[in-house]
Amino acid sequence: MTVRTQIETDFSIRSFKGGYDENFTYILTCMRTGSQCIMDAAVPYEQIEPFTTSGLLSLFITHSHHDHTAFLKEYTAHHPDLVVVSHPNCIKQVNANYPQEAVDGGTVTVGQLNVDAIHTPGHNPDSVCYRLENVVFTGDTLFVGRTGRTVNSGADAGTLFQSVYNKLLTLPSETIIYPGHDYGSVPTISVSENIKISPLLQAENEADFISRMAAFEASRD
Ligand SMILES: [Fe+2]
């Protein structure tokens, strides 16, 4: 029998839940180089510390809401060389030794991984999703079972519709969504399965989505 020792996958994702509201932070590792990046600074450093290595290069921020940046200073205190990647408006708000702007359509490398930035305003103007291969980190733009909310300052349901329906739901249907909070029945889900279980992802058009969002937000008050 042949023993296969070759690594079969190009990357791994470890999830950490905690922070202010069942937030997720993720560590993404390039299996070929050992390079790592973190997605959002949402859980205390001690929670992720056992899983960080000398290959840790960068921290990607999905948007500037406090619960997603809460532990950024802790992370950069332990890793002063950390490159902090975020939307230009978000990067202005955080203090990073090595800031890097995430522009729509731009690519940031982590070892041999190419992480593409997708600007997805709507929940927040500086929301960015990060995609590599069959995975997308969606922050508060898209959760399992629904979209992000539109009640905070700068939120807009019509803009959210354009981002979600034109930039995320158009990704290959098998793409796996890694959201910013554990709000659904499962922690992650494919694009096609999410559409099936989410009335907010089944709108006929922008006006229908806005009316579905208004009903959803009214039910939350
Ligand atoms: Fe948010």
mmCIF file of C-alpha atoms and ligand atoms in Angstrom:
data_model
loop_
_atom_site.group_PDB
_atom_site.id
_atom_site.type_symbol
_atom_site.label_atom_id
_atom_site.label_comp_id
_atom_site.label_asym_id
_atom_site.label_seq_id
_atom_site.Cartn_x
_atom_site.Cartn_y
_atom_site.Cartn_z
ATOM 1 C CA MET A 1 0.000 0.000 0.000
ATOM 2 C CA THR A 2 1.269 3.425 -0.862
ATOM 3 C CA VAL A 3 1.365 5.833 2.044
ATOM 4 C CA ARG A 4 0.551 9.322 0.851
ATOM 5 C CA THR A 5 2.457 11.931 2.763
ATOM 6 C CA GLN A 6 1.833 14.838 0.431
ATOM 7 C CA ILE A 7 -0.354 17.570 1.855
ATOM 8 C CA GLU A 8 -3.678 17.408 0.065
ATOM 9 C CA THR A 9 -4.962 20.869 0.750
ATOM 10 C CA ASP A 10 -3.444 24.270 0.151
ATOM 11 C CA PHE A 11 -4.805 25.943 3.242
ATOM 12 C CA SER A 12 -6.444 25.385 6.591
ATOM 13 C CA ILE A 13 -8.923 27.511 8.533
ATOM 14 C CA ARG A 14 -9.248 27.412 12.317
ATOM 15 C CA SER A 15 -12.259 29.140 13.867
ATOM 16 C CA PHE A 16 -12.421 30.868 17.241
ATOM 17 C CA LYS A 17 -15.716 31.955 18.754
ATOM 18 C CA GLY A 18 -16.123 34.522 21.499
ATOM 19 C CA GLY A 19 -15.632 38.227 21.902
ATOM 20 C CA TYR A 20 -18.589 40.545 22.278
ATOM 21 C CA ASP A 21 -21.414 38.711 20.562
ATOM 22 C CA GLU A 22 -20.537 35.195 19.425
ATOM 23 C CA ASN A 23 -18.009 36.742 17.093
ATOM 24 C CA PHE A 24 -15.685 34.689 14.950
ATOM 25 C CA THR A 25 -11.984 35.201 14.440
ATOM 26 C CA TYR A 26 -10.288 32.868 11.977
ATOM 27 C CA ILE A 27 -6.690 31.853 11.414
ATOM 28 C CA LEU A 28 -5.957 31.010 7.793
ATOM 29 C CA THR A 29 -2.751 29.050 7.161
ATOM 30 C CA CYS A 30 -0.979 28.438 3.849
ATOM 31 C CA MET A 31 -0.039 24.767 4.158
ATOM 32 C CA ARG A 32 2.815 25.016 1.671
ATOM 33 C CA THR A 33 4.700 27.842 3.389
ATOM 34 C CA GLY A 34 3.326 27.959 6.936
ATOM 35 C CA SER A 35 2.364 31.587 6.437
ATOM 36 C CA GLN A 36 -0.681 32.673 8.421
ATOM 37 C CA CYS A 37 -3.169 35.496 8.579
ATOM 38 C CA ILE A 38 -5.961 36.331 11.006
ATOM 39 C CA MET A 39 -9.464 37.369 9.972
ATOM 40 C CA ASP A 40 -10.829 40.001 12.412
ATOM 41 C CA ALA A 41 -9.537 40.806 15.894
ATOM 42 C CA ALA A 42 -12.713 39.692 17.646
ATOM 43 C CA VAL A 43 -11.499 37.330 20.390
ATOM 44 C CA PRO A 44 -8.831 37.840 23.076
ATOM 45 C CA TYR A 45 -5.274 37.106 21.998
ATOM 46 C CA GLU A 46 -4.871 34.333 24.561
ATOM 47 C CA GLN A 47 -7.582 32.407 22.712
ATOM 48 C CA ILE A 48 -5.662 32.327 19.428
ATOM 49 C CA GLU A 49 -2.120 32.420 20.786
ATOM 50 C CA PRO A 50 -1.598 28.613 20.953
ATOM 51 C CA PHE A 51 -2.360 28.415 17.240
ATOM 52 C CA THR A 52 -0.214 31.287 15.962
ATOM 53 C CA THR A 53 3.263 30.615 14.574
ATOM 54 C CA SER A 54 6.289 32.580 13.463
ATOM 55 C CA GLY A 55 4.626 32.482 10.020
ATOM 56 C CA LEU A 56 1.908 34.924 11.114
ATOM 57 C CA LEU A 57 2.035 37.818 8.645
ATOM 58 C CA SER A 58 -1.164 39.786 8.590
ATOM 59 C CA LEU A 59 -4.522 40.664 10.108
ATOM 60 C CA PHE A 60 -7.495 41.267 7.822
ATOM 61 C CA ILE A 61 -10.355 43.388 9.186
ATOM 62 C CA THR A 62 -13.823 42.967 7.663
ATOM 63 C CA HIS A 63 -15.126 46.347 8.863
ATOM 64 C CA SER A 64 -14.548 48.951 11.545
ATOM 65 C CA HIS A 65 -17.319 48.006 13.989
ATOM 66 C CA HIS A 66 -15.843 47.723 17.448
ATOM 67 C CA ASP A 67 -16.487 44.043 18.037
ATOM 68 C CA HIS A 68 -14.356 43.155 14.985
ATOM 69 C CA THR A 69 -11.396 45.366 15.937
ATOM 70 C CA ALA A 70 -11.645 45.036 19.734
ATOM 71 C CA PHE A 71 -8.457 43.033 20.240
ATOM 72 C CA LEU A 72 -6.367 44.523 17.431
ATOM 73 C CA LYS A 73 -4.017 46.291 19.836
ATOM 74 C CA GLU A 74 -3.447 43.037 21.707
ATOM 75 C CA TYR A 75 -2.612 41.235 18.485
ATOM 76 C CA THR A 76 -0.196 43.911 17.258
ATOM 77 C CA ALA A 77 1.416 44.175 20.703
ATOM 78 C CA HIS A 78 2.352 40.493 20.442
ATOM 79 C CA HIS A 79 3.161 40.698 16.731
ATOM 80 C CA PRO A 80 4.502 44.226 16.036
ATOM 81 C CA ASP A 81 5.275 43.367 12.400
ATOM 82 C CA LEU A 82 1.681 42.383 11.659
ATOM 83 C CA VAL A 83 0.389 43.950 8.451
ATOM 84 C CA VAL A 84 -3.170 45.163 9.055
ATOM 85 C CA VAL A 85 -5.315 44.922 5.928
ATOM 86 C CA SER A 86 -8.632 46.759 5.693
ATOM 87 C CA HIS A 87 -10.733 49.203 3.707
ATOM 88 C CA PRO A 88 -9.046 52.627 3.395
ATOM 89 C CA ASN A 89 -11.655 54.240 5.685
ATOM 90 C CA CYS A 90 -11.226 51.503 8.290
ATOM 91 C CA ILE A 91 -7.444 51.561 8.176
ATOM 92 C CA LYS A 92 -7.527 55.281 9.031
ATOM 93 C CA GLN A 93 -9.348 54.445 12.261
ATOM 94 C CA VAL A 94 -6.978 51.782 13.539
ATOM 95 C CA ASN A 95 -3.435 52.279 14.683
ATOM 96 C CA ALA A 96 -1.213 49.869 12.783
ATOM 97 C CA ASN A 97 2.540 49.928 12.242
ATOM 98 C CA TYR A 98 2.052 48.388 8.806
ATOM 99 C CA PRO A 99 -1.330 49.317 7.336
ATOM 100 C CA GLN A 100 -2.380 48.011 3.944
ATOM 101 C CA GLU A 101 -5.466 49.177 2.102
ATOM 102 C CA ALA A 102 -7.850 46.522 0.815
ATOM 103 C CA VAL A 103 -9.183 47.910 -2.459
ATOM 104 C CA ASP A 104 -12.043 46.255 -4.304
ATOM 105 C CA GLY A 105 -10.643 43.611 -6.629
ATOM 106 C CA GLY A 106 -7.202 43.830 -5.069
ATOM 107 C CA THR A 107 -5.259 40.765 -3.967
ATOM 108 C CA VAL A 108 -3.187 40.265 -0.818
ATOM 109 C CA THR A 109 -0.888 37.260 -0.672
ATOM 110 C CA VAL A 110 -0.447 35.043 2.388
ATOM 111 C CA GLY A 111 2.384 32.690 1.526
ATOM 112 C CA GLN A 112 1.190 31.137 -1.725
ATOM 113 C CA LEU A 113 -2.451 32.014 -1.102
ATOM 114 C CA ASN A 114 -4.133 34.815 -3.013
ATOM 115 C CA VAL A 115 -6.775 36.552 -0.922
ATOM 116 C CA ASP A 116 -9.058 38.820 -2.969
ATOM 117 C CA ALA A 117 -10.789 41.836 -1.442
ATOM 118 C CA ILE A 118 -14.449 42.448 -2.312
ATOM 119 C CA HIS A 119 -15.859 45.805 -1.177
ATOM 120 C CA THR A 120 -19.359 45.089 0.143
ATOM 121 C CA PRO A 121 -20.897 48.256 1.648
ATOM 122 C CA GLY A 122 -24.426 48.141 3.040
ATOM 123 C CA HIS A 123 -24.052 46.918 6.614
ATOM 124 C CA ASN A 124 -21.213 49.415 6.922
ATOM 125 C CA PRO A 125 -19.558 51.601 4.259
ATOM 126 C CA ASP A 126 -16.113 50.091 4.936
ATOM 127 C CA SER A 127 -17.207 46.447 4.830
ATOM 128 C CA VAL A 128 -14.874 44.187 2.870
ATOM 129 C CA CYS A 129 -15.204 40.439 2.259
ATOM 130 C CA TYR A 130 -12.111 38.364 1.634
ATOM 131 C CA ARG A 131 -12.162 35.432 -0.755
ATOM 132 C CA LEU A 132 -9.739 32.695 -1.605
ATOM 133 C CA GLU A 133 -10.506 29.677 -3.753
ATOM 134 C CA ASN A 134 -13.832 28.206 -2.530
ATOM 135 C CA VAL A 135 -14.032 30.251 0.684
ATOM 136 C CA VAL A 136 -15.259 33.756 1.501
ATOM 137 C CA PHE A 137 -14.983 35.560 4.835
ATOM 138 C CA THR A 138 -18.046 37.762 4.960
ATOM 139 C CA GLY A 139 -17.838 39.713 8.228
ATOM 140 C CA ASP A 140 -21.242 41.239 8.982
ATOM 141 C CA THR A 141 -22.318 41.451 5.335
ATOM 142 C CA LEU A 142 -23.644 37.901 5.151
ATOM 143 C CA PHE A 143 -24.390 35.376 7.901
ATOM 144 C CA VAL A 144 -25.733 31.836 7.884
ATOM 145 C CA GLY A 145 -29.471 32.359 7.410
ATOM 146 C CA ARG A 146 -29.539 36.074 6.665
ATOM 147 C CA THR A 147 -27.693 39.229 5.700
ATOM 148 C CA GLY A 148 -26.151 41.702 8.094
ATOM 149 C CA ARG A 149 -28.346 44.334 9.684
ATOM 150 C CA THR A 150 -28.934 47.854 8.393
ATOM 151 C CA VAL A 151 -29.632 49.763 11.602
ATOM 152 C CA ASN A 152 -26.230 51.293 12.333
ATOM 153 C CA SER A 153 -25.061 54.671 11.072
ATOM 154 C CA GLY A 154 -23.905 54.400 7.455
ATOM 155 C CA ALA A 155 -25.978 51.302 6.753
ATOM 156 C CA ASP A 156 -28.233 51.166 3.708
ATOM 157 C CA ALA A 157 -30.472 48.300 2.590
ATOM 158 C CA GLY A 158 -30.311 49.148 -1.126
ATOM 159 C CA THR A 159 -26.511 49.233 -1.004
ATOM 160 C CA LEU A 160 -26.489 45.968 0.929
ATOM 161 C CA PHE A 161 -28.678 44.396 -1.756
ATOM 162 C CA GLN A 162 -26.195 45.385 -4.465
ATOM 163 C CA SER A 163 -23.266 43.994 -2.477
ATOM 164 C CA VAL A 164 -24.890 40.726 -1.446
ATOM 165 C CA TYR A 165 -26.777 39.910 -4.630
ATOM 166 C CA ASN A 166 -24.185 41.137 -7.156
ATOM 167 C CA LYS A 167 -20.922 40.287 -5.412
ATOM 168 C CA LEU A 168 -21.518 37.370 -3.018
ATOM 169 C CA LEU A 169 -24.486 35.329 -4.254
ATOM 170 C CA THR A 170 -22.881 35.359 -7.715
ATOM 171 C CA LEU A 171 -19.826 33.480 -6.420
ATOM 172 C CA PRO A 172 -19.732 29.773 -7.357
ATOM 173 C CA SER A 173 -22.612 28.085 -5.531
ATOM 174 C CA GLU A 174 -20.305 25.724 -3.626
ATOM 175 C CA THR A 175 -18.351 28.638 -2.096
ATOM 176 C CA ILE A 176 -18.310 28.320 1.703
ATOM 177 C CA ILE A 177 -19.292 31.378 3.744
ATOM 178 C CA TYR A 178 -17.296 32.068 6.913
ATOM 179 C CA PRO A 179 -19.293 34.822 8.674
ATOM 180 C CA GLY A 180 -18.303 37.301 11.380
ATOM 181 C CA HIS A 181 -20.749 35.927 13.964
ATOM 182 C CA ASP A 182 -22.183 32.531 14.853
ATOM 183 C CA TYR A 183 -25.802 33.543 14.301
ATOM 184 C CA GLY A 184 -27.037 30.577 12.285
ATOM 185 C CA SER A 185 -27.925 26.927 12.731
ATOM 186 C CA VAL A 186 -24.407 25.946 11.619
ATOM 187 C CA PRO A 187 -21.153 27.944 11.720
ATOM 188 C CA THR A 188 -20.532 27.901 7.955
ATOM 189 C CA ILE A 189 -22.616 27.175 4.880
ATOM 190 C CA SER A 190 -22.362 27.112 1.094
ATOM 191 C CA VAL A 191 -23.785 29.966 -0.967
ATOM 192 C CA SER A 192 -26.440 27.700 -2.513
ATOM 193 C CA GLU A 193 -27.564 26.224 0.815
ATOM 194 C CA ASN A 194 -27.699 29.678 2.373
ATOM 195 C CA ILE A 195 -30.019 30.953 -0.340
ATOM 196 C CA LYS A 196 -32.323 27.966 0.297
ATOM 197 C CA ILE A 197 -32.680 28.656 4.033
ATOM 198 C CA SER A 198 -32.710 32.482 3.975
ATOM 199 C CA PRO A 199 -35.804 34.504 2.991
ATOM 200 C CA LEU A 200 -33.586 37.613 2.884
ATOM 201 C CA LEU A 201 -31.576 35.937 0.100
ATOM 202 C CA GLN A 202 -34.664 35.118 -1.964
ATOM 203 C CA ALA A 203 -35.761 38.646 -2.875
ATOM 204 C CA GLU A 204 -37.105 39.279 -6.380
ATOM 205 C CA ASN A 205 -35.335 42.619 -6.715
ATOM 206 C CA GLU A 206 -33.902 45.508 -4.719
ATOM 207 C CA ALA A 207 -37.304 46.910 -3.708
ATOM 208 C CA ASP A 208 -38.415 43.470 -2.498
ATOM 209 C CA PHE A 209 -35.182 43.100 -0.501
ATOM 210 C CA ILE A 210 -35.595 46.545 1.085
ATOM 211 C CA SER A 211 -39.115 45.642 2.144
ATOM 212 C CA ARG A 212 -37.971 42.256 3.515
ATOM 213 C CA MET A 213 -35.187 44.015 5.453
ATOM 214 C CA ALA A 214 -37.635 46.576 6.857
ATOM 215 C CA ALA A 215 -39.899 43.764 8.089
ATOM 216 C CA PHE A 216 -36.910 41.922 9.559
ATOM 217 C CA GLU A 217 -35.587 44.992 11.363
ATOM 218 C CA ALA A 218 -39.071 45.820 12.700
ATOM 219 C CA SER A 219 -39.281 42.290 14.123
ATOM 220 C CA ARG A 220 -35.990 42.850 15.960
ATOM 221 C CA ASP A 221 -37.025 46.014 17.823
HETATM 222 FE FE FE B 1 -20.902 45.065 12.181
#
